[in-house]
PDB file of C-alpha atoms in Angstrom:
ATOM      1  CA  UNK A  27       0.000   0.000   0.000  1.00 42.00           C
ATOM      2  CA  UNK A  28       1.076   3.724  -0.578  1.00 46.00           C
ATOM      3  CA  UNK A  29       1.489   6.257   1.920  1.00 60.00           C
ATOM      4  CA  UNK A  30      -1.379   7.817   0.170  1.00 88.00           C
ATOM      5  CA  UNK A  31      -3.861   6.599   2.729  1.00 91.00           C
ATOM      6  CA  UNK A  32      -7.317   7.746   3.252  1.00 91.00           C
ATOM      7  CA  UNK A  33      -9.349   7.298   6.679  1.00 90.00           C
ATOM      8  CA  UNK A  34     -12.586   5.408   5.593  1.00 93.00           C
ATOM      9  CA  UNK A  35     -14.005   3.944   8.479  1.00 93.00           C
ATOM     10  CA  UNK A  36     -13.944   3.032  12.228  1.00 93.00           C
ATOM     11  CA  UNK A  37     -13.845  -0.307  13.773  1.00 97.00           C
ATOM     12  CA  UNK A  38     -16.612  -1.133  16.391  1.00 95.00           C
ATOM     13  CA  UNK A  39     -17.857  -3.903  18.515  1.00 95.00           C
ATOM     14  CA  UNK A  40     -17.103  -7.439  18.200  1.00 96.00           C
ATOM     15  CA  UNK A  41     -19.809  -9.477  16.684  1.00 95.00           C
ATOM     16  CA  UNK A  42     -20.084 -13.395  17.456  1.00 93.00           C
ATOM     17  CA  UNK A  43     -17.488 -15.928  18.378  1.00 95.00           C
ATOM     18  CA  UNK A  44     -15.437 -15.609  15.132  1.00 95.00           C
ATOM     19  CA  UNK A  45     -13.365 -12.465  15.319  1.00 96.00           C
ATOM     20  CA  UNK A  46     -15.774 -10.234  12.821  1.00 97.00           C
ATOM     21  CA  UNK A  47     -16.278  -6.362  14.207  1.00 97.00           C
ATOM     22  CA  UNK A  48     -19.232  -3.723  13.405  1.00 96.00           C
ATOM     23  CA  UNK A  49     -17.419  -1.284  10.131  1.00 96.00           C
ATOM     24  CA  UNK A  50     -18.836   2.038  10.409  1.00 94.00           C
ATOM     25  CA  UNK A  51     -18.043   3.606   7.036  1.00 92.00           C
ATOM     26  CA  UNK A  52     -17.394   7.545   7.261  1.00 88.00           C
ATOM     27  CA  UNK A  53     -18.589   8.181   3.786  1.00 86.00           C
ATOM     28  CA  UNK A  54     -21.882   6.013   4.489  1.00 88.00           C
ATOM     29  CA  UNK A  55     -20.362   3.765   1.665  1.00 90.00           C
ATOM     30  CA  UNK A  56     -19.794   0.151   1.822  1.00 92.00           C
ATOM     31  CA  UNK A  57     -19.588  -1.581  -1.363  1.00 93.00           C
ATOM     32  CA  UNK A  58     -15.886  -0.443  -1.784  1.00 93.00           C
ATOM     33  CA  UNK A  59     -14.848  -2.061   1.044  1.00 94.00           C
ATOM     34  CA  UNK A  60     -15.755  -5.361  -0.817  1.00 93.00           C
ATOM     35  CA  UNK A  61     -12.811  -4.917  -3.146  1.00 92.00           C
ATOM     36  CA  UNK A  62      -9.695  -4.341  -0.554  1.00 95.00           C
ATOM     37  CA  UNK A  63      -7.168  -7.725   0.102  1.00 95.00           C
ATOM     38  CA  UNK A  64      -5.857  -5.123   2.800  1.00 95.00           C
ATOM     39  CA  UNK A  65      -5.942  -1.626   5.030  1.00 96.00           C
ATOM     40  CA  UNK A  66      -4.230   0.027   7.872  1.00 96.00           C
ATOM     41  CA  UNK A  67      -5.636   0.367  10.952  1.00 96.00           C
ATOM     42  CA  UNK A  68      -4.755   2.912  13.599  1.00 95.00           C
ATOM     43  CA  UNK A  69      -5.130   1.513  17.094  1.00 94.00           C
ATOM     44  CA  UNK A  70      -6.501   3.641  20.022  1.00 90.00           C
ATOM     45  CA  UNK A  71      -2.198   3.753  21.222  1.00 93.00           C
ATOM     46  CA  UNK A  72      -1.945   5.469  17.755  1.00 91.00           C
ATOM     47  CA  UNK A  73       0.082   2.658  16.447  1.00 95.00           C
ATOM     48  CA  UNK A  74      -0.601   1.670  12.864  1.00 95.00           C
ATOM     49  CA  UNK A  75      -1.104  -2.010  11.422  1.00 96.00           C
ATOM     50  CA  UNK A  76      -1.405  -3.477   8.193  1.00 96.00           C
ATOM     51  CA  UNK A  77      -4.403  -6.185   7.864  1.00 97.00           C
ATOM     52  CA  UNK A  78      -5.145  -8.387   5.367  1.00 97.00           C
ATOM     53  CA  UNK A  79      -9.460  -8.464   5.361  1.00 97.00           C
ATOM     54  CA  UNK A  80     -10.560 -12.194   5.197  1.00 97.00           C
ATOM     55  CA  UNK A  81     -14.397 -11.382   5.198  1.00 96.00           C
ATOM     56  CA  UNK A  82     -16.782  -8.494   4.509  1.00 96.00           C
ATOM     57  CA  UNK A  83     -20.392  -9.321   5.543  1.00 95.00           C
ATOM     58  CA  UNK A  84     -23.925  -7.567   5.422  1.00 93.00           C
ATOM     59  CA  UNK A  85     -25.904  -8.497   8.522  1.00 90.00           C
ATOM     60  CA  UNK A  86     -29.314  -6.820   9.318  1.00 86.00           C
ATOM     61  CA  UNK A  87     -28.532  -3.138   9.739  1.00 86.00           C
ATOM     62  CA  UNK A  88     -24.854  -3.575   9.785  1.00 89.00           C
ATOM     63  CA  UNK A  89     -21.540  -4.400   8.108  1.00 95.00           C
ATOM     64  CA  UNK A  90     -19.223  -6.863   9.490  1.00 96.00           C
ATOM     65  CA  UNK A  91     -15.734  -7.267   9.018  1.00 97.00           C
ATOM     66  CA  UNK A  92     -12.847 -10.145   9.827  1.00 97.00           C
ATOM     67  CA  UNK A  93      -9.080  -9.611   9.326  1.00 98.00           C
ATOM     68  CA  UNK A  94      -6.901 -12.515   8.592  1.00 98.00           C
ATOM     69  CA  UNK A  95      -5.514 -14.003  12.411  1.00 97.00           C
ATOM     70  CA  UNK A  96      -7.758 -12.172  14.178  1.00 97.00           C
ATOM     71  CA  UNK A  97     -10.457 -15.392  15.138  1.00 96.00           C
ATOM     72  CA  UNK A  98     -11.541 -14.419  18.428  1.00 97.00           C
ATOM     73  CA  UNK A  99     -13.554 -12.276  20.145  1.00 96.00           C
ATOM     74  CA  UNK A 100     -10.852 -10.810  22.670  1.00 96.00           C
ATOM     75  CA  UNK A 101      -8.320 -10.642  19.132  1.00 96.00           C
ATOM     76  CA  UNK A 102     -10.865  -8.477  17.395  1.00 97.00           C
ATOM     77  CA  UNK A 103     -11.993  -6.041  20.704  1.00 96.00           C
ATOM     78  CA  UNK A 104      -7.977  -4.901  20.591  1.00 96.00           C
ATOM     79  CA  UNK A 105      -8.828  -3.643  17.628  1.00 96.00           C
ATOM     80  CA  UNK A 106     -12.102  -1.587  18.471  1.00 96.00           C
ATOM     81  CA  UNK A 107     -12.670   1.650  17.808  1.00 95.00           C
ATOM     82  CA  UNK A 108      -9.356   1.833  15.570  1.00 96.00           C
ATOM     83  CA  UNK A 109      -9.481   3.683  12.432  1.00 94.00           C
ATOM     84  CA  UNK A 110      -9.399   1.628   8.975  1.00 96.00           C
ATOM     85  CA  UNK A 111      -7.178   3.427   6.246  1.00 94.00           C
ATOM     86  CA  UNK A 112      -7.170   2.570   2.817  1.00 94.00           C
ATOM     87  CA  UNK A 113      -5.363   3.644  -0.539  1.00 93.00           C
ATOM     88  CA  UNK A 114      -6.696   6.718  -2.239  1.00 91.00           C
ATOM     89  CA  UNK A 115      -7.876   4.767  -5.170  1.00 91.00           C
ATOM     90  CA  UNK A 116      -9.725   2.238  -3.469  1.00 91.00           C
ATOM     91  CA  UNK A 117     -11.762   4.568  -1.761  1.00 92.00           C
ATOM     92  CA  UNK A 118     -15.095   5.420  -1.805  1.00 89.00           C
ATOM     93  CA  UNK A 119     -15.561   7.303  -5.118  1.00 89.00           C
ATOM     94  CA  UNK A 120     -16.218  10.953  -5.209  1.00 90.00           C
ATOM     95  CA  UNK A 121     -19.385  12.887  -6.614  1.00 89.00           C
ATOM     96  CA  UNK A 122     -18.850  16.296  -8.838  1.00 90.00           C
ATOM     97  CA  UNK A 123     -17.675  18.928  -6.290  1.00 86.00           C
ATOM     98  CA  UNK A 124     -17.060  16.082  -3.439  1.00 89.00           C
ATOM     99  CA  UNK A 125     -13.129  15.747  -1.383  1.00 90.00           C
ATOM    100  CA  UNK A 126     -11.764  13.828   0.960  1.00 88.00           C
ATOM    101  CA  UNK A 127     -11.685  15.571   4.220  1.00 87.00           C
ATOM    102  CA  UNK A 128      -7.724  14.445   4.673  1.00 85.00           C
ATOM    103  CA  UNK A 129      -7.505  17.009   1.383  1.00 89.00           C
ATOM    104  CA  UNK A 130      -8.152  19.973   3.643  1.00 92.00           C
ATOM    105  CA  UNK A 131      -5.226  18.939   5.730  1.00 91.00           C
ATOM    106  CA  UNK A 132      -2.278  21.256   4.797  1.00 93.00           C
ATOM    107  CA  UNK A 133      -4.454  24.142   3.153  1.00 96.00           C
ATOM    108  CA  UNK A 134      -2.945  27.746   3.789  1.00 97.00           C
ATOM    109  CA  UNK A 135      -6.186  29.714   4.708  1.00 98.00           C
ATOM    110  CA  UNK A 136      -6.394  33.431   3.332  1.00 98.00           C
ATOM    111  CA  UNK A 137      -8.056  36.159   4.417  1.00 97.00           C
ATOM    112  CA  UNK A 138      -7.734  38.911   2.231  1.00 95.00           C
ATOM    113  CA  UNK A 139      -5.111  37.787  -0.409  1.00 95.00           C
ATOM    114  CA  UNK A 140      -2.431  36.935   2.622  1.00 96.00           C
ATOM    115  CA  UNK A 141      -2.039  33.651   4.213  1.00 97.00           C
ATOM    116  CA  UNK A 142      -3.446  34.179   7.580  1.00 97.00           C
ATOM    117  CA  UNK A 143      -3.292  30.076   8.954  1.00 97.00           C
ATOM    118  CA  UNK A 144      -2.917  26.695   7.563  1.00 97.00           C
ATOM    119  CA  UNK A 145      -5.442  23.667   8.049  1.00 96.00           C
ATOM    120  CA  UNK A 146      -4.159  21.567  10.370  1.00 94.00           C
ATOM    121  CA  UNK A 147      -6.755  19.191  10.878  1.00 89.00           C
ATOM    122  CA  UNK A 148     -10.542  18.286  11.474  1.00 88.00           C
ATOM    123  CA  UNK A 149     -13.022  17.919  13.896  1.00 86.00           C
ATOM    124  CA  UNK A 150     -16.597  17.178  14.073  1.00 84.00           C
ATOM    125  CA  UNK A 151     -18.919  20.087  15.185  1.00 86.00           C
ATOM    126  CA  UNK A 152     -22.445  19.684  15.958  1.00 88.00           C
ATOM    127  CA  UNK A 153     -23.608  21.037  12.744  1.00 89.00           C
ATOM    128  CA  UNK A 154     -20.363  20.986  10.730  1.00 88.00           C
ATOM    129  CA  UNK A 155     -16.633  19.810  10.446  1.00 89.00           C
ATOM    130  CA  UNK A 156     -14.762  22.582  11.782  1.00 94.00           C
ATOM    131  CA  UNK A 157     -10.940  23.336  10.451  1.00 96.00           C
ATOM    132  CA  UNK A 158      -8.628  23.322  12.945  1.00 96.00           C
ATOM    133  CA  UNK A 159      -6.513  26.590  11.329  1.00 97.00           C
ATOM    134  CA  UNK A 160      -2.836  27.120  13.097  1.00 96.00           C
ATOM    135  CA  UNK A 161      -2.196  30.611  12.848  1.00 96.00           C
ATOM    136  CA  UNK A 162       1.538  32.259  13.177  1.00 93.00           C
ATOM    137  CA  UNK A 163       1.391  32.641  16.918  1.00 95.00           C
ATOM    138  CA  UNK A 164       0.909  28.845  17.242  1.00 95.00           C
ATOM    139  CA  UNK A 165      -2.583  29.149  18.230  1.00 96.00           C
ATOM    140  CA  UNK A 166      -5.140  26.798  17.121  1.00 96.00           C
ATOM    141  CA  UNK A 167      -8.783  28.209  16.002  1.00 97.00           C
ATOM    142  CA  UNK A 168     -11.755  26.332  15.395  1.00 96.00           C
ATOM    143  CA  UNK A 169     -13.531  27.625  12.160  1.00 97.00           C
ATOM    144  CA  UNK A 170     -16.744  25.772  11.053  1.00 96.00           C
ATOM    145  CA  UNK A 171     -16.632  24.423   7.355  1.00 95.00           C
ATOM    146  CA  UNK A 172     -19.655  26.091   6.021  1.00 95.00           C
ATOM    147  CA  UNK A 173     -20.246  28.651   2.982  1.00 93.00           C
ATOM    148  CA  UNK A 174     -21.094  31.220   5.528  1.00 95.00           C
ATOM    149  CA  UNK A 175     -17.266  31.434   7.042  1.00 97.00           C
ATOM    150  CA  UNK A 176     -14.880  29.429   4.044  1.00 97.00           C
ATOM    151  CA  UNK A 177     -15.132  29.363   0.342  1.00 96.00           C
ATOM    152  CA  UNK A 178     -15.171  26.265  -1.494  1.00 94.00           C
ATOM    153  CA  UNK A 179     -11.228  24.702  -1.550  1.00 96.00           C
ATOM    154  CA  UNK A 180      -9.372  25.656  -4.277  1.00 96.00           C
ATOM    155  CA  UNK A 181      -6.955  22.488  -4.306  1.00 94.00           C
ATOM    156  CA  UNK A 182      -4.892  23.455  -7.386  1.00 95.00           C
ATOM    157  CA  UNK A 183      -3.706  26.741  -4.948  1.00 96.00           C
ATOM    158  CA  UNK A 184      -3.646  24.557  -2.129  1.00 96.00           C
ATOM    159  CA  UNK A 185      -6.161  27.305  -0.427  1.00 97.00           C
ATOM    160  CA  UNK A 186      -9.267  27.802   1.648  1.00 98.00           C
ATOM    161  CA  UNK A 187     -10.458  31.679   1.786  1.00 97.00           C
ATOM    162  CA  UNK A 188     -11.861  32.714   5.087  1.00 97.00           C
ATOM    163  CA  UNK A 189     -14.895  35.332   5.086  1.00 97.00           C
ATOM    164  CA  UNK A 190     -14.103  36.481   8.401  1.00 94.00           C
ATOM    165  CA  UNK A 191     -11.176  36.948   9.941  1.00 93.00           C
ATOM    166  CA  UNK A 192     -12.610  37.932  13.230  1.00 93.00           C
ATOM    167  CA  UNK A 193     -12.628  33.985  13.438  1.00 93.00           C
ATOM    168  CA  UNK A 194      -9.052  33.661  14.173  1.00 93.00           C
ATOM    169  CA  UNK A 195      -8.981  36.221  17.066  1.00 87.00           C
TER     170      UNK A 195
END
């Protein structure tokens, strides 16, 4: 695998006796998932493990999934509530105007024409993501992701405009 990863889901409970665990997809997408021999997985100790995916199963309102040597119940709950990275191209495919939110990472925000933070990562709001923007005194602002405060990306520029810069203060 590349070092082009892309986080696509998270890892929940343990179902049955034979190692399988809940897959909660982040893009709502499943069918994807079907195709990988393989992912990464970042445990909850932030370390990061490559898994080869025996199984994919649909069962009543959820999707299971079983790794290769991981056939028990107490195997699979190490692995709960890891995240489950996979190659850019085997991701779940992209609509017109759609990204990946791991593009936003690394974005210099402007405000004005001058680069006033960079992106340095994501967190859920209650009503939107909101960019975690660094600004040159080292401090880290919160600004919601929503056409109200940011422009659409521009990834060939590698920018996000800010409408208000009263958000980093």
């Amino acid at each position: 695998m590349s070092d082009n990863l892309i986080a696509s889901a998270r890892l929940g409970r343990t179902h049955g006796v034979r190692g399988y665990m809940r897959l909660d997809s982040f893009s709502g997408l499943y069918e994807h998932f079907e195709k990988l021999d393989e992912c990464i997985i970042q445990t909850r100790e932030n370390k990061r493990i490559k898994l080869e995916i025996e199984d994919i199963v649909y069962h009543a309102d959820s999707v299971l999934i079983k790794f290769k040597g991981v056939d028990t119940p107490e195997k699979a709950r190490l692995l709960s509530q890891s995240v489950l990275f996979v190659d850019r191209s085997k991701a779940a495919p992209l609509e017109e105007g759609e990204y990946y939110i791991a593009d936003l990472f690394g974005l210099d925000v402007v405000f004005d024409g001058r680069i006033v933070g960079k992106v340095e990562s994501v967190s859920e709001g209650s009503q939107a993501l909101l960019l975690n923007v660094r600004t040159e005194d080292g401090k880290i602002h919160l600004v919601p992701n929503m056409e109200v405060f940011v422009r659409r990306p521009d990834f060939e520029k590698k920018e996000i405009e800010l409408l208000n810069e009263e958000l980093l203060s």
